[in-house]
XYZ file of C-alpha atoms in Angstrom:
321
model
C 131.016 -115.746 149.373
C 134.135 -114.233 148.000
C 135.321 -111.044 146.301
C 135.574 -107.751 148.125
C 134.652 -109.252 151.456
C 131.441 -110.992 150.438
C 130.761 -114.128 152.484
C 131.158 -117.802 151.612
C 127.618 -118.109 150.323
C 124.534 -119.565 151.899
C 122.825 -122.842 152.653
C 119.081 -123.092 152.232
C 117.518 -122.789 155.666
C 115.132 -125.652 154.922
C 118.026 -128.030 154.522
C 117.932 -129.403 158.023
C 114.265 -129.053 158.851
C 113.514 -132.676 158.134
C 116.490 -134.453 159.625
C 115.344 -137.825 160.784
C 113.116 -138.305 157.714
C 115.118 -141.421 156.914
C 112.895 -143.298 159.358
C 115.450 -144.574 161.899
C 114.093 -147.824 163.285
C 116.785 -148.705 165.800
C 116.443 -148.836 169.575
C 115.982 -145.716 171.652
C 119.228 -143.791 171.908
C 120.280 -141.043 174.268
C 118.982 -137.616 173.271
C 121.537 -134.898 173.863
C 120.611 -131.441 175.087
C 121.783 -129.088 172.307
C 123.906 -126.312 173.754
C 126.833 -126.117 171.317
C 124.871 -124.894 168.294
C 123.160 -122.076 170.241
C 126.572 -121.121 171.657
C 128.052 -120.949 168.136
C 125.121 -118.776 167.044
C 125.657 -116.373 169.946
C 129.411 -116.296 169.233
C 128.839 -115.429 165.552
C 126.469 -112.625 166.517
C 128.991 -111.282 169.025
C 131.785 -111.386 166.423
C 129.574 -109.489 163.952
C 128.917 -106.800 166.553
C 132.689 -106.481 167.026
C 133.102 -106.280 163.237
C 130.711 -103.343 163.029
C 132.275 -101.642 166.066
C 135.704 -101.958 164.494
C 134.398 -100.841 161.084
C 133.054 -97.499 162.348
C 131.681 -96.305 158.996
C 131.004 -92.670 160.094
C 134.640 -92.215 161.100
C 136.302 -93.905 158.127
C 133.720 -92.954 155.512
C 133.457 -94.315 151.976
C 133.912 -92.921 148.481
C 130.844 -94.864 147.332
C 128.245 -92.982 149.356
C 126.838 -92.415 152.807
C 126.700 -95.013 155.550
C 123.494 -97.062 155.697
C 121.362 -96.816 158.859
C 123.326 -93.844 160.130
C 121.233 -93.729 163.315
C 123.265 -96.738 164.456
C 126.240 -94.369 164.569
C 129.453 -96.392 164.946
C 127.555 -99.578 164.064
C 126.107 -98.282 160.779
C 126.762 -100.226 157.573
C 128.912 -99.474 154.550
C 127.092 -98.011 151.491
C 125.027 -100.467 149.446
C 127.307 -99.980 146.453
C 130.219 -101.197 148.564
C 128.506 -103.962 150.556
C 124.914 -104.871 149.592
C 124.769 -107.401 152.447
C 124.625 -104.653 155.109
C 128.028 -105.094 156.669
C 131.558 -103.755 157.095
C 134.216 -102.920 154.530
C 136.605 -105.446 153.003
C 139.490 -103.837 154.864
C 137.742 -104.429 158.197
C 137.102 -108.084 157.356
C 140.698 -108.512 156.252
C 141.942 -106.916 159.460
C 139.773 -109.214 161.595
C 140.879 -112.469 159.968
C 139.257 -113.014 156.576
C 140.680 -115.763 154.373
C 143.511 -114.181 152.394
C 145.849 -116.462 150.420
C 148.745 -114.009 150.413
C 148.669 -113.540 154.184
C 148.303 -117.266 154.842
C 151.135 -118.376 152.559
C 153.598 -115.486 152.588
C 152.946 -113.999 156.039
C 152.418 -117.336 157.823
C 148.952 -116.424 159.115
C 147.490 -119.918 158.986
C 145.051 -118.999 161.764
C 142.948 -117.294 159.083
C 141.836 -120.749 157.905
C 139.819 -120.918 161.149
C 139.088 -117.265 161.947
C 137.281 -116.664 158.639
C 134.618 -119.212 159.668
C 133.440 -116.874 162.439
C 133.249 -113.726 160.326
C 130.288 -112.665 158.171
C 130.173 -110.176 155.331
C 126.931 -108.545 156.428
C 123.722 -108.768 158.397
C 121.928 -110.633 155.575
C 124.773 -113.128 155.281
C 124.763 -113.628 159.069
C 121.001 -114.216 159.346
C 120.873 -116.720 156.461
C 123.827 -118.733 157.782
C 122.584 -118.778 161.371
C 119.080 -119.850 160.371
C 120.638 -122.667 158.365
C 122.796 -123.676 161.335
C 119.775 -123.599 163.626
C 117.716 -125.907 161.407
C 120.534 -128.306 160.530
C 122.684 -128.254 163.643
C 120.146 -128.550 166.470
C 118.730 -131.863 165.264
C 122.176 -133.294 164.577
C 123.440 -132.296 168.013
C 120.377 -133.869 169.651
C 121.093 -137.110 167.801
C 124.875 -137.345 168.118
C 126.038 -134.940 170.827
C 128.163 -131.820 170.900
C 131.584 -133.503 170.575
C 130.936 -135.202 167.241
C 128.879 -132.397 165.713
C 131.325 -129.766 166.959
C 134.213 -131.681 165.390
C 132.372 -131.996 162.072
C 131.450 -128.297 162.078
C 134.957 -127.012 162.788
C 136.874 -129.486 160.608
C 134.459 -128.957 157.708
C 134.887 -125.208 157.988
C 138.651 -125.712 158.005
C 138.463 -128.037 154.998
C 136.381 -125.510 153.104
C 138.881 -122.757 153.882
C 141.824 -124.874 152.669
C 140.191 -125.706 149.322
C 139.072 -122.103 148.883
C 142.597 -120.797 149.494
C 144.042 -123.351 147.041
C 141.805 -122.287 144.159
C 140.880 -118.640 144.792
C 144.401 -117.642 145.826
C 145.088 -113.907 145.916
C 142.090 -112.807 143.870
C 139.663 -112.625 146.771
C 139.168 -112.529 150.497
C 136.521 -114.833 151.906
C 134.483 -115.122 155.102
C 131.550 -117.132 156.385
C 130.440 -120.399 157.942
C 128.981 -121.986 154.810
C 131.830 -124.503 154.474
C 131.017 -125.749 157.982
C 127.294 -125.836 157.166
C 127.914 -127.830 153.997
C 129.965 -130.192 156.158
C 126.896 -130.849 158.297
C 124.905 -131.560 155.125
C 127.619 -133.929 153.937
C 127.641 -135.735 157.266
C 123.862 -136.214 157.044
C 124.311 -137.967 153.701
C 127.147 -140.226 154.848
C 125.306 -141.040 158.091
C 122.368 -142.253 156.022
C 124.654 -144.397 153.846
C 126.688 -145.667 156.814
C 123.567 -146.783 158.693
C 121.624 -147.834 155.606
C 120.217 -151.070 157.040
C 118.482 -149.425 160.013
C 116.504 -146.827 158.023
C 113.129 -147.128 156.388
C 112.045 -144.798 153.540
C 115.620 -144.888 152.260
C 114.827 -143.772 148.716
C 112.810 -140.737 149.814
C 115.470 -139.765 152.339
C 118.416 -139.907 149.964
C 116.533 -138.177 147.117
C 115.545 -135.341 149.451
C 119.084 -134.924 150.740
C 120.645 -135.036 147.282
C 118.165 -132.438 146.024
C 118.986 -130.074 148.901
C 122.735 -130.543 148.376
C 122.511 -130.060 144.590
C 120.375 -126.943 145.014
C 122.834 -125.338 147.397
C 125.845 -126.214 145.250
C 124.040 -124.763 142.232
C 123.511 -121.497 144.136
C 127.255 -121.491 144.708
C 128.071 -121.045 141.007
C 126.615 -117.525 141.109
C 129.086 -114.615 141.254
C 130.546 -113.643 144.648
C 129.766 -117.046 146.224
C 132.746 -119.150 147.298
C 131.704 -122.574 146.027
C 135.159 -124.026 146.706
C 134.480 -123.484 150.415
C 131.129 -125.237 149.961
C 132.705 -128.196 148.141
C 135.634 -128.506 150.547
C 133.331 -128.330 153.563
C 130.911 -130.847 152.064
C 133.667 -133.343 151.211
C 135.174 -133.049 154.698
C 131.818 -133.460 156.427
C 130.878 -136.362 154.152
C 134.011 -138.295 155.129
C 133.705 -137.357 158.806
C 130.142 -138.682 158.841
C 131.463 -142.174 158.067
C 134.073 -141.828 160.823
C 131.949 -140.297 163.582
C 128.272 -141.055 162.988
C 128.018 -144.850 162.763
C 125.100 -146.381 164.681
C 125.156 -149.879 166.253
C 123.264 -152.538 164.317
C 119.995 -154.126 165.387
C 120.325 -156.373 168.405
C 123.484 -154.879 169.865
C 121.624 -152.695 172.365
C 119.755 -155.794 173.608
C 122.845 -158.050 173.649
C 122.620 -158.535 177.434
C 119.317 -160.347 176.944
C 120.833 -162.807 174.467
C 122.895 -165.950 175.159
C 126.654 -165.546 174.837
C 126.777 -167.634 171.697
C 124.378 -165.231 169.941
C 126.105 -161.970 170.784
C 126.006 -159.709 167.677
C 128.915 -157.425 166.772
C 128.369 -153.729 167.424
C 128.848 -152.754 163.780
C 128.468 -154.544 160.476
C 131.513 -155.375 158.344
C 130.680 -152.768 155.697
C 130.595 -150.083 158.404
C 134.152 -150.924 159.438
C 135.285 -150.835 155.802
C 133.674 -147.429 155.206
C 135.169 -146.123 158.473
C 138.714 -147.084 157.440
C 138.378 -145.818 153.854
C 136.898 -142.487 154.971
C 139.568 -141.930 157.626
C 142.389 -142.671 155.171
C 140.916 -140.400 152.483
C 140.366 -137.627 155.026
C 143.931 -137.724 156.372
C 145.529 -138.019 152.913
C 143.328 -135.218 151.571
C 144.229 -132.835 154.395
C 147.961 -133.599 154.182
C 148.146 -133.119 150.412
C 146.010 -129.978 150.442
C 147.945 -128.315 153.267
C 151.318 -129.153 151.715
C 150.172 -127.691 148.386
C 148.765 -124.587 150.085
C 151.825 -123.707 152.151
C 154.110 -124.396 149.185
C 152.143 -121.752 147.300
C 150.748 -124.153 144.707
C 147.786 -123.089 142.587
C 145.026 -125.675 142.489
C 143.921 -124.413 139.087
C 147.241 -125.491 137.519
C 146.259 -129.125 137.771
C 142.596 -128.580 136.973
C 141.985 -126.028 134.220
C 138.203 -126.398 134.336
C 137.766 -126.279 138.112
C 137.101 -122.526 138.099
C 133.686 -123.335 136.599
C 132.812 -125.072 139.872
C 132.994 -121.683 141.555
C 131.282 -119.499 138.971
C 129.800 -120.035 135.515
C 129.838 -116.865 133.381
C 126.687 -115.995 131.440
C 125.353 -113.047 129.455
C 123.867 -111.756 132.732
C 127.038 -111.687 134.827
C 130.805 -112.053 134.784
C 132.832 -114.127 137.207
C 135.849 -111.910 137.797
C 134.037 -108.876 139.157
């Protein structure tokens, strides 16, 4: 989410519950013990505890009312009128590394593109994101290991932060792991496409995934959600899925049992083509986006309708509040 310290939105917790529904029919592969995702969850909880310790609502007070859950003393939350997600103030989030265009571009604090991924705007924001990570991330890490899934998670979060900074600029600060979570969703879709020939129930799998992705992106057009982080994270994860999550074709695992003249290649030709295209697009996209960001360019200048991707105003709400 964005605006006054709200987080980067949320991913439906059910999104990853059915990973594997594509009906993978390949040979038995190594199952990895998932330790990275639980470690990330513990780290996010620890960072949130530090946020609340640093916030210290009773000491700093608020003009919008009394601290919520005052019995928590130093760890009590800002008033509901200030932060309905049960969390710290915007100034605390900004101090601890929230995404802030002005500080990134003019004060050379590029580290905020990464630090904001670990911050959360409130207890509700934290719980929703961590449940989503638990459902999506555990299964992916079991399938592909901590190195590949860790790379997708971090780079997708970074990609979401870059796109968010390009389009939201100095109007908001932004925090949250939703860009990274959307990256995992994107990688699930590209993994299905990359390994299309070794899945059964393809139609059901891709329809389910597309529905989940569309639903979450639609949620992102509500006020205070940072849909640019969602889109940037999804695009990064989608391309990384082609690069990192290819599976060998049928027969390759049993190649030692075949005569030398019948040895199959590890990957099909279309997999190599997708790998190269995705890698080129990923590198070019990052280079162009980072150059534009650190030159202070406004993404909206070249796309006058793109702000509707982040929020669509209606009679019920406005987008600049």
